[in-house]
Coordinates of C-alpha atoms in Angstrom, one line a residue:
X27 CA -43.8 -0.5 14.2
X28 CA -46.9 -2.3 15.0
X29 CA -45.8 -5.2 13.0
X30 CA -43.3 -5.7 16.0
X31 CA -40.3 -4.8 13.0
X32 CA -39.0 -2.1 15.3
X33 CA -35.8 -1.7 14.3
X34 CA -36.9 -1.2 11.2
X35 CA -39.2 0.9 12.3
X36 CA -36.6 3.5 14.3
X37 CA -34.8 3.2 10.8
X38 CA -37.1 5.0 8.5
X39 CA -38.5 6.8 11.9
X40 CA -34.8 8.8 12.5
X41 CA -34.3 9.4 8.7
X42 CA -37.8 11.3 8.4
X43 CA -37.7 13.1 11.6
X44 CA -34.6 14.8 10.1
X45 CA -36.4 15.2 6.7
X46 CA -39.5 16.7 8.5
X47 CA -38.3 19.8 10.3
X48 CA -40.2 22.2 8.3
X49 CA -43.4 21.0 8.3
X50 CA -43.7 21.0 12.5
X51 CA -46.9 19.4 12.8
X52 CA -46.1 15.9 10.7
X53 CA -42.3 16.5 12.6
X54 CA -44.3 16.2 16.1
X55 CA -46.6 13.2 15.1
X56 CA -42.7 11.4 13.7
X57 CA -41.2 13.0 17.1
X58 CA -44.0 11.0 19.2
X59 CA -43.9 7.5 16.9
X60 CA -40.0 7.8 17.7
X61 CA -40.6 7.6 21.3
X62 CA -42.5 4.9 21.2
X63 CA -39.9 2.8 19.3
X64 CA -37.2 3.8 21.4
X65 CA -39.2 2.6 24.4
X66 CA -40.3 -0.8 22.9
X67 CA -36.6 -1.1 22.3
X68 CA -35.2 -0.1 25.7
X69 CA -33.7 3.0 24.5
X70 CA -35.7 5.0 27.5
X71 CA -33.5 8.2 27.8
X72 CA -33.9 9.0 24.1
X73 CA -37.8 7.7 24.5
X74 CA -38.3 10.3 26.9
X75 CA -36.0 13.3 24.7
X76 CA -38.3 12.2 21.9
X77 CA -41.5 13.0 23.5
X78 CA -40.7 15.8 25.3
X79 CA -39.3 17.3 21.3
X80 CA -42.7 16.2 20.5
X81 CA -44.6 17.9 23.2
X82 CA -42.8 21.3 22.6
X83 CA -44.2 21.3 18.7
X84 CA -47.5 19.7 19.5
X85 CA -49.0 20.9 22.2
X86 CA -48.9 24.6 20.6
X87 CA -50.6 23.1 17.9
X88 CA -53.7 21.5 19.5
X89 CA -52.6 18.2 18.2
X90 CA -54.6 16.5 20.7
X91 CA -53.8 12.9 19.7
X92 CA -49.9 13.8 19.5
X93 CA -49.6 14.9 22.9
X94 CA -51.6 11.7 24.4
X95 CA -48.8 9.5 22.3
X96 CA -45.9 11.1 23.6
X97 CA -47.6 11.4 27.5
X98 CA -47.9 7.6 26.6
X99 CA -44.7 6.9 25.5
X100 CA -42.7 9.2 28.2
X101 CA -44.9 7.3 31.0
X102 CA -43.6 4.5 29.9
X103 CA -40.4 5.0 29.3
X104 CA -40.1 6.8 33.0
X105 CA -41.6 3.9 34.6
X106 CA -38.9 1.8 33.1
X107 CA -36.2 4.0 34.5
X108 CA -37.6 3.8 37.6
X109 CA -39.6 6.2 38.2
X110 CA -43.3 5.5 39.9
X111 CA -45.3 8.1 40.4
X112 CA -44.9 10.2 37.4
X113 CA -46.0 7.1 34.5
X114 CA -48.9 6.2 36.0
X115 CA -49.9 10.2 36.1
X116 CA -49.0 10.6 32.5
X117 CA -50.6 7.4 31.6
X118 CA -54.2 8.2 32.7
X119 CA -54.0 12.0 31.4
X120 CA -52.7 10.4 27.8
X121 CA -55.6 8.0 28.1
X122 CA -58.3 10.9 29.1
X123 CA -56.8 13.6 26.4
X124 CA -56.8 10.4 23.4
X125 CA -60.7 10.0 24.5
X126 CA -61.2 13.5 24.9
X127 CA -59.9 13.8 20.9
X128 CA -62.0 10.8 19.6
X129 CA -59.1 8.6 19.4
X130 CA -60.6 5.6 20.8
X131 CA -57.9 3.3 19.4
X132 CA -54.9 5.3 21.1
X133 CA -57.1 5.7 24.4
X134 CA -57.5 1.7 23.7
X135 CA -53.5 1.3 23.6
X136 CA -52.9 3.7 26.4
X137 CA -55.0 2.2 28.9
X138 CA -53.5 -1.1 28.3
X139 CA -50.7 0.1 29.0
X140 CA -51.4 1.8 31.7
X141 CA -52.7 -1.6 33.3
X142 CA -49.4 -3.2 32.4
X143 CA -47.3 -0.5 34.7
X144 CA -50.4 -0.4 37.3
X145 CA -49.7 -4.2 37.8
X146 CA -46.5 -4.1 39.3
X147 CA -47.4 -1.8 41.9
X148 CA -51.4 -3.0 42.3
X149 CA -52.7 -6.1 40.6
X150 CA -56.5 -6.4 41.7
X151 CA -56.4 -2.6 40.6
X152 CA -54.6 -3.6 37.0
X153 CA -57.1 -6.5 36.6
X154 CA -60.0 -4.4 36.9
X155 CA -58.9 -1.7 35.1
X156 CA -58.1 -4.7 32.3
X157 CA -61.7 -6.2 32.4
X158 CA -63.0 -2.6 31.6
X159 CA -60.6 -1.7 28.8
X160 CA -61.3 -5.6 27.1
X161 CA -65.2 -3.9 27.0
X162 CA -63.7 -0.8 25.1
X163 CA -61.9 -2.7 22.6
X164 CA -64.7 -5.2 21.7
X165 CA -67.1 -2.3 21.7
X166 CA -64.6 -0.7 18.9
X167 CA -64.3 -4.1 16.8
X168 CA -60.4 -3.9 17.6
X169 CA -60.2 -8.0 18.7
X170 CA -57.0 -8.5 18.4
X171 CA -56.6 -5.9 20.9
X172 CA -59.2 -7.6 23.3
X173 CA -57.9 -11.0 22.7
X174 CA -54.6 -9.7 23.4
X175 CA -56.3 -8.2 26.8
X176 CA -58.0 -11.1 28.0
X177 CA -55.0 -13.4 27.5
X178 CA -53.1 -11.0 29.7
X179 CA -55.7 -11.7 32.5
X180 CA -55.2 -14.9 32.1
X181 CA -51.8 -14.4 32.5
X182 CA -51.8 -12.2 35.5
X183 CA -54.4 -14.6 37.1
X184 CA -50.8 -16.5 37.7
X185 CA -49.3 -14.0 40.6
X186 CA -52.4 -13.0 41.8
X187 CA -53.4 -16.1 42.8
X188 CA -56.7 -16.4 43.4
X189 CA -58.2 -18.9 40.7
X190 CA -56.5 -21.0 38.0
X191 CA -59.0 -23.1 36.9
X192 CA -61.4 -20.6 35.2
X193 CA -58.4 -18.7 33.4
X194 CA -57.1 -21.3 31.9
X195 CA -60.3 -22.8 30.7
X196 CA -60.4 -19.4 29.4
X197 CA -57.3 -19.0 27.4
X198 CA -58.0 -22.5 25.8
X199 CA -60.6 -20.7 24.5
X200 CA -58.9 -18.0 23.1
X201 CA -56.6 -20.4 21.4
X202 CA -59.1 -21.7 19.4
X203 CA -59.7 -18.5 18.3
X204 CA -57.0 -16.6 17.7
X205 CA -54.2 -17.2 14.5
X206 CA -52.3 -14.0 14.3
X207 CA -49.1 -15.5 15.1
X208 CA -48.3 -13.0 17.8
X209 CA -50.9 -12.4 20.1
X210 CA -50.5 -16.9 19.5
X211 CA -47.1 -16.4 20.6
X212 CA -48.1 -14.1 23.6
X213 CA -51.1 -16.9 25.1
X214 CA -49.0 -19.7 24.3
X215 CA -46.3 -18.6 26.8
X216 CA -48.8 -18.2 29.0
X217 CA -50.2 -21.3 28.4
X218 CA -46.6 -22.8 29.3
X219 CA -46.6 -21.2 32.7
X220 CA -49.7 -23.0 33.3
X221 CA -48.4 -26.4 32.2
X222 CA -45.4 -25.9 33.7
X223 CA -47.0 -24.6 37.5
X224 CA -49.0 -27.7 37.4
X225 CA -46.9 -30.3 36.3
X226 CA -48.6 -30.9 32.6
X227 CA -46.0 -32.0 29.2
X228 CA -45.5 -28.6 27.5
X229 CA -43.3 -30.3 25.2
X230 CA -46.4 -29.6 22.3
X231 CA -46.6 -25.6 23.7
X232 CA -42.3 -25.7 23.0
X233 CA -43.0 -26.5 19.6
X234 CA -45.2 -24.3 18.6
X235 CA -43.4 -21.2 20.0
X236 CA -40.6 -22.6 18.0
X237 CA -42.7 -22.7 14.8
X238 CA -43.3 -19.5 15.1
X239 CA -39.9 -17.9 16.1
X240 CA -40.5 -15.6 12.8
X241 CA -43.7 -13.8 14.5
X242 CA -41.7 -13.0 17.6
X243 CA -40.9 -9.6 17.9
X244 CA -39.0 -7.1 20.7
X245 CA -39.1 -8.9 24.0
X246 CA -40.0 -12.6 22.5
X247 CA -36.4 -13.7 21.1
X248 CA -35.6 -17.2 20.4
X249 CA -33.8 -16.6 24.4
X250 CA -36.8 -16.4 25.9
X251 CA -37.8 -19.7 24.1
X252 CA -34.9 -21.5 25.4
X253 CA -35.2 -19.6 28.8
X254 CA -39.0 -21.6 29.6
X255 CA -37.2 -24.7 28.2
X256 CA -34.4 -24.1 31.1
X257 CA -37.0 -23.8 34.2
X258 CA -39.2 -26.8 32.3
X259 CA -35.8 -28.7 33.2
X260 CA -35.5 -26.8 36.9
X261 CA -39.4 -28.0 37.8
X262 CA -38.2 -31.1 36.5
X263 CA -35.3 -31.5 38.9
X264 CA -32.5 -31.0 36.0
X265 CA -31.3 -28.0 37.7
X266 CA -27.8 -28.4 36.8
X267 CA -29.1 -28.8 32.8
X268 CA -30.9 -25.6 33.6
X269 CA -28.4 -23.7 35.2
X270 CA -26.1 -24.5 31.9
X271 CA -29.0 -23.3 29.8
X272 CA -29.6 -20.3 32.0
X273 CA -26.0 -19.2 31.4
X274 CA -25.9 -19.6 28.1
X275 CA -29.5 -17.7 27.3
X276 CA -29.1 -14.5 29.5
X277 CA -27.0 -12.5 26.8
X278 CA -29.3 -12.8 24.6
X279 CA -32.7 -11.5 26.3
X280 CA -34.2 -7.8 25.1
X281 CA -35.9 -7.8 27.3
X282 CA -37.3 -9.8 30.3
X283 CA -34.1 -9.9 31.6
X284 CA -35.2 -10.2 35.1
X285 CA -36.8 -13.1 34.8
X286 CA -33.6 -14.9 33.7
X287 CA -31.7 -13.9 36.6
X288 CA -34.8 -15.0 38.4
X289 CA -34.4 -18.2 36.9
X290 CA -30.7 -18.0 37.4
X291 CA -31.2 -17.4 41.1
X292 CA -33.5 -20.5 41.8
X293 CA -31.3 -23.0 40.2
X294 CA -28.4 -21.7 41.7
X295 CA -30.6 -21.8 45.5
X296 CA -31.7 -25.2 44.0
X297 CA -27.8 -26.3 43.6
X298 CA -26.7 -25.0 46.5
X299 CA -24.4 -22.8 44.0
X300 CA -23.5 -19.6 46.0
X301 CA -21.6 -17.7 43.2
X302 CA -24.7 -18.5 40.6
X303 CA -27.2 -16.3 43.3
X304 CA -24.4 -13.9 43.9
X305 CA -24.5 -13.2 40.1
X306 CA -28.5 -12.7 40.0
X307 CA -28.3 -10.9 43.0
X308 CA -25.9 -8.4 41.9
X309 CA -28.0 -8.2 38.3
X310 CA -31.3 -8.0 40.0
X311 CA -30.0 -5.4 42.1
X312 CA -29.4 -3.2 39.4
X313 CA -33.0 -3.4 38.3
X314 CA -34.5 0.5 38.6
X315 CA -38.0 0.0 38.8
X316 CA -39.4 0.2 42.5
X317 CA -43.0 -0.6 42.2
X318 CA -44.0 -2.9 45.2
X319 CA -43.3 -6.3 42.9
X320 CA -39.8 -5.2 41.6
X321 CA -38.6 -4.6 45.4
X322 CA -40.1 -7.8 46.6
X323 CA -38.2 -9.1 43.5
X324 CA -35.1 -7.4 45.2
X325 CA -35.9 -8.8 48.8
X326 CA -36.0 -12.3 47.9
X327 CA -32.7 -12.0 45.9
X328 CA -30.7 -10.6 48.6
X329 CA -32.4 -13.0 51.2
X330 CA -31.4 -16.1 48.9
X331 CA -27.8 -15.0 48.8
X332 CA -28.3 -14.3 53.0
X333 CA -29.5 -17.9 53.5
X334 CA -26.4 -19.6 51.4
X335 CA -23.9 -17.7 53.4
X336 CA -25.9 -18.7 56.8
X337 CA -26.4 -14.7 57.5
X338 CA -30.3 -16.4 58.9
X339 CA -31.2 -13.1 60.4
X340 CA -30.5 -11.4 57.4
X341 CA -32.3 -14.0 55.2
X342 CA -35.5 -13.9 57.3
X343 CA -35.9 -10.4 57.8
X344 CA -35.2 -10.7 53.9
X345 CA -37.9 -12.7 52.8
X346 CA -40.2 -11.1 55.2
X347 CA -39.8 -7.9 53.7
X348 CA -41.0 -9.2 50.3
X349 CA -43.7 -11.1 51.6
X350 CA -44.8 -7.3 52.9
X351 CA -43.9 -5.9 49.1
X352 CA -46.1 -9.2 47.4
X353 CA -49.0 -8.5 49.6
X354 CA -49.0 -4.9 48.9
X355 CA -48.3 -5.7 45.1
X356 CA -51.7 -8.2 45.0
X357 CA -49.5 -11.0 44.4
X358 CA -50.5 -13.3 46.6
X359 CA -49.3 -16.9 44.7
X360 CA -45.7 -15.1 45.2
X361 CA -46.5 -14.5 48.4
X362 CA -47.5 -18.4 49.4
X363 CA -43.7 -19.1 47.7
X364 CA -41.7 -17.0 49.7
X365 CA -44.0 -18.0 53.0
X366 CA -42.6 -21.4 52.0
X367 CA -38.7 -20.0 52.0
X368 CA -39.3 -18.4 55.4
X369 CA -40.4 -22.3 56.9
X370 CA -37.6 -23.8 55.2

């Protein structure tokens, strides 16, 4: 499971859970390690039976470190379906029971996490919280963990958009440090975003995600390869190439499906194809989550589509509604982008 082989992983997980039913406390801990792969896999409704099937056996038990994993895992898997309040509450009382019980690598995982769900709603909040858990994880020798952190801030230094420069001076740092092929994977696409925001050849960045197409796990298909290849084409004013590409990727995307029909809605506003926005519109729409940056994801969608069938009124008020939603979120580059669609 932490090897990223996940479907492996539910596999043997769904055979031993059955196997296990007499011995309830190594049936909870196999409950709660189900949940989690169901969740890395999408599967959120059984993620969250899964937990609560763990909860019920393990929090008679006292098995402290069981109950913070399935917390975890249901916070998770709720947040995915949409749900706002409740995750980040389970979140932070998984994180404080894991410490509570000494398990300083769960609390590690947890409060990662936890900063990964935070950011949609409130990045500078997310970021900190980051800084503070890359401390934990050095202080515990986990680095692979901490590198995986700080290239995350380098990431989400991208929407909040305060400072590039010292970021990415930063994750060519971590480059030079880090081999496991996926936390590589996981800086070199953001390394990509970089290149590609300002202009720079990624076509080096390209090839190396392809070499290592093997280490890519749940999330990081070959797709999403072949989707940053389609907007490398779009920022390169081949919006018609990317649009092809676009098409031709989205089936195939785990996860980050979003960000396709992002994609798929710029080149279509790009092209001045109304039936291409129409079909992110309709996908994006269908997106659960409501944390400040997934409406504002919403608003733009349905203010795109407005603006191509000359409703102005309705584009405007549109785009002014996720400008609110990005500002709220702490995402202020997207915020200077969709300013920009409201003076066109």
């Amino acid at each position: 499971l932490d090897g990223g082989h996940v479907d492996e992983a539910v596999t043997l997980l769904e055979r031993s859970v059955s196997d296990a039913a007499a011995y309830p406390e190594v049936h909870a801990s196999l409950l709660a390690s189900t949940s989690r792969a169901y969740m890395r896999l999408i599967r959120n409704e059984e993620a969250v039976e899964a937990a609560d099937r763990a909860l019920v056996l393990a929090e008679p038990l006292a098995l402290d470190s069981v109950v913070a994993e399935a917390l975890a895992n249901k916070g998770a898997a709720l947040e995915a379906l949409g749900r706002q309040v409740e995750p980040r509450l389970l979140l932070r009382e998984a994180a404080d029971i894991a410490h509570e019980a000494g398990d300083y690598d769960l609390e590690l995982r947890v409060r990662s996490n936890l900063s990964v769900t935070l950011g949609m709603q409130d990045l500078p909040a997310a970021m900190a919280m980051r800084r503070e858990t890359v401390g934990l994880a050095e202080r515990l020798g986990s680095y692979k963990q901490a590198a995986w952190l700080r290239g995350l801030i380098c990431n989400q230094a991208i929407p909040e958009g305060l400072d590039w420069v010292t970021p990415r001076r930063n994750l060519d740092q971590l480059l030079g440090e880090v081999s496991d092929p996926v936390t590589r994977a996981d800086l070199l696409v953001t390394l990509l975003s970089y290149q590609l925001l300002t202009g720079e050849d990624a076509d080096a960045t390209l090839a190396e995600l392809d070499s290592l197409a093997g280490a890519q796990h749940e999330g990081r298909n070959e797709g999403a390869t072949q989707l940053w290849r389609a907007y490398a084409r779009l920022l390169e004013g081949r919006a018609d190439e990317a649009l092809l590409l676009i098409r031709e990727v989205l089936p195939s995307l785990t996860q980050g499906r979003i960000v396709g029909d992002y994609y798929l809605l710029h080149s279509g506003c790009v092209l001045g194809d109304v039936e291409a926005v129409r079909e992110a519109e309709a996908s994006i729409r269908t997106t659960r989550a409501i944390s400040n940056a997934y409406v504002a994801t919403r608003h733009v969608a349905s203010a795109a589509l407005a603006a191509l069938e000359d409703r102005n009124a309705d584009a405007f008020d549109g785009f002014s509604d996720a400008v609110h939603r990005f500002r709220q979120a702490g995402w202020l580059y997207h915020v200077a982008v969709v300013q920009a669609c409201l003076l066109y």
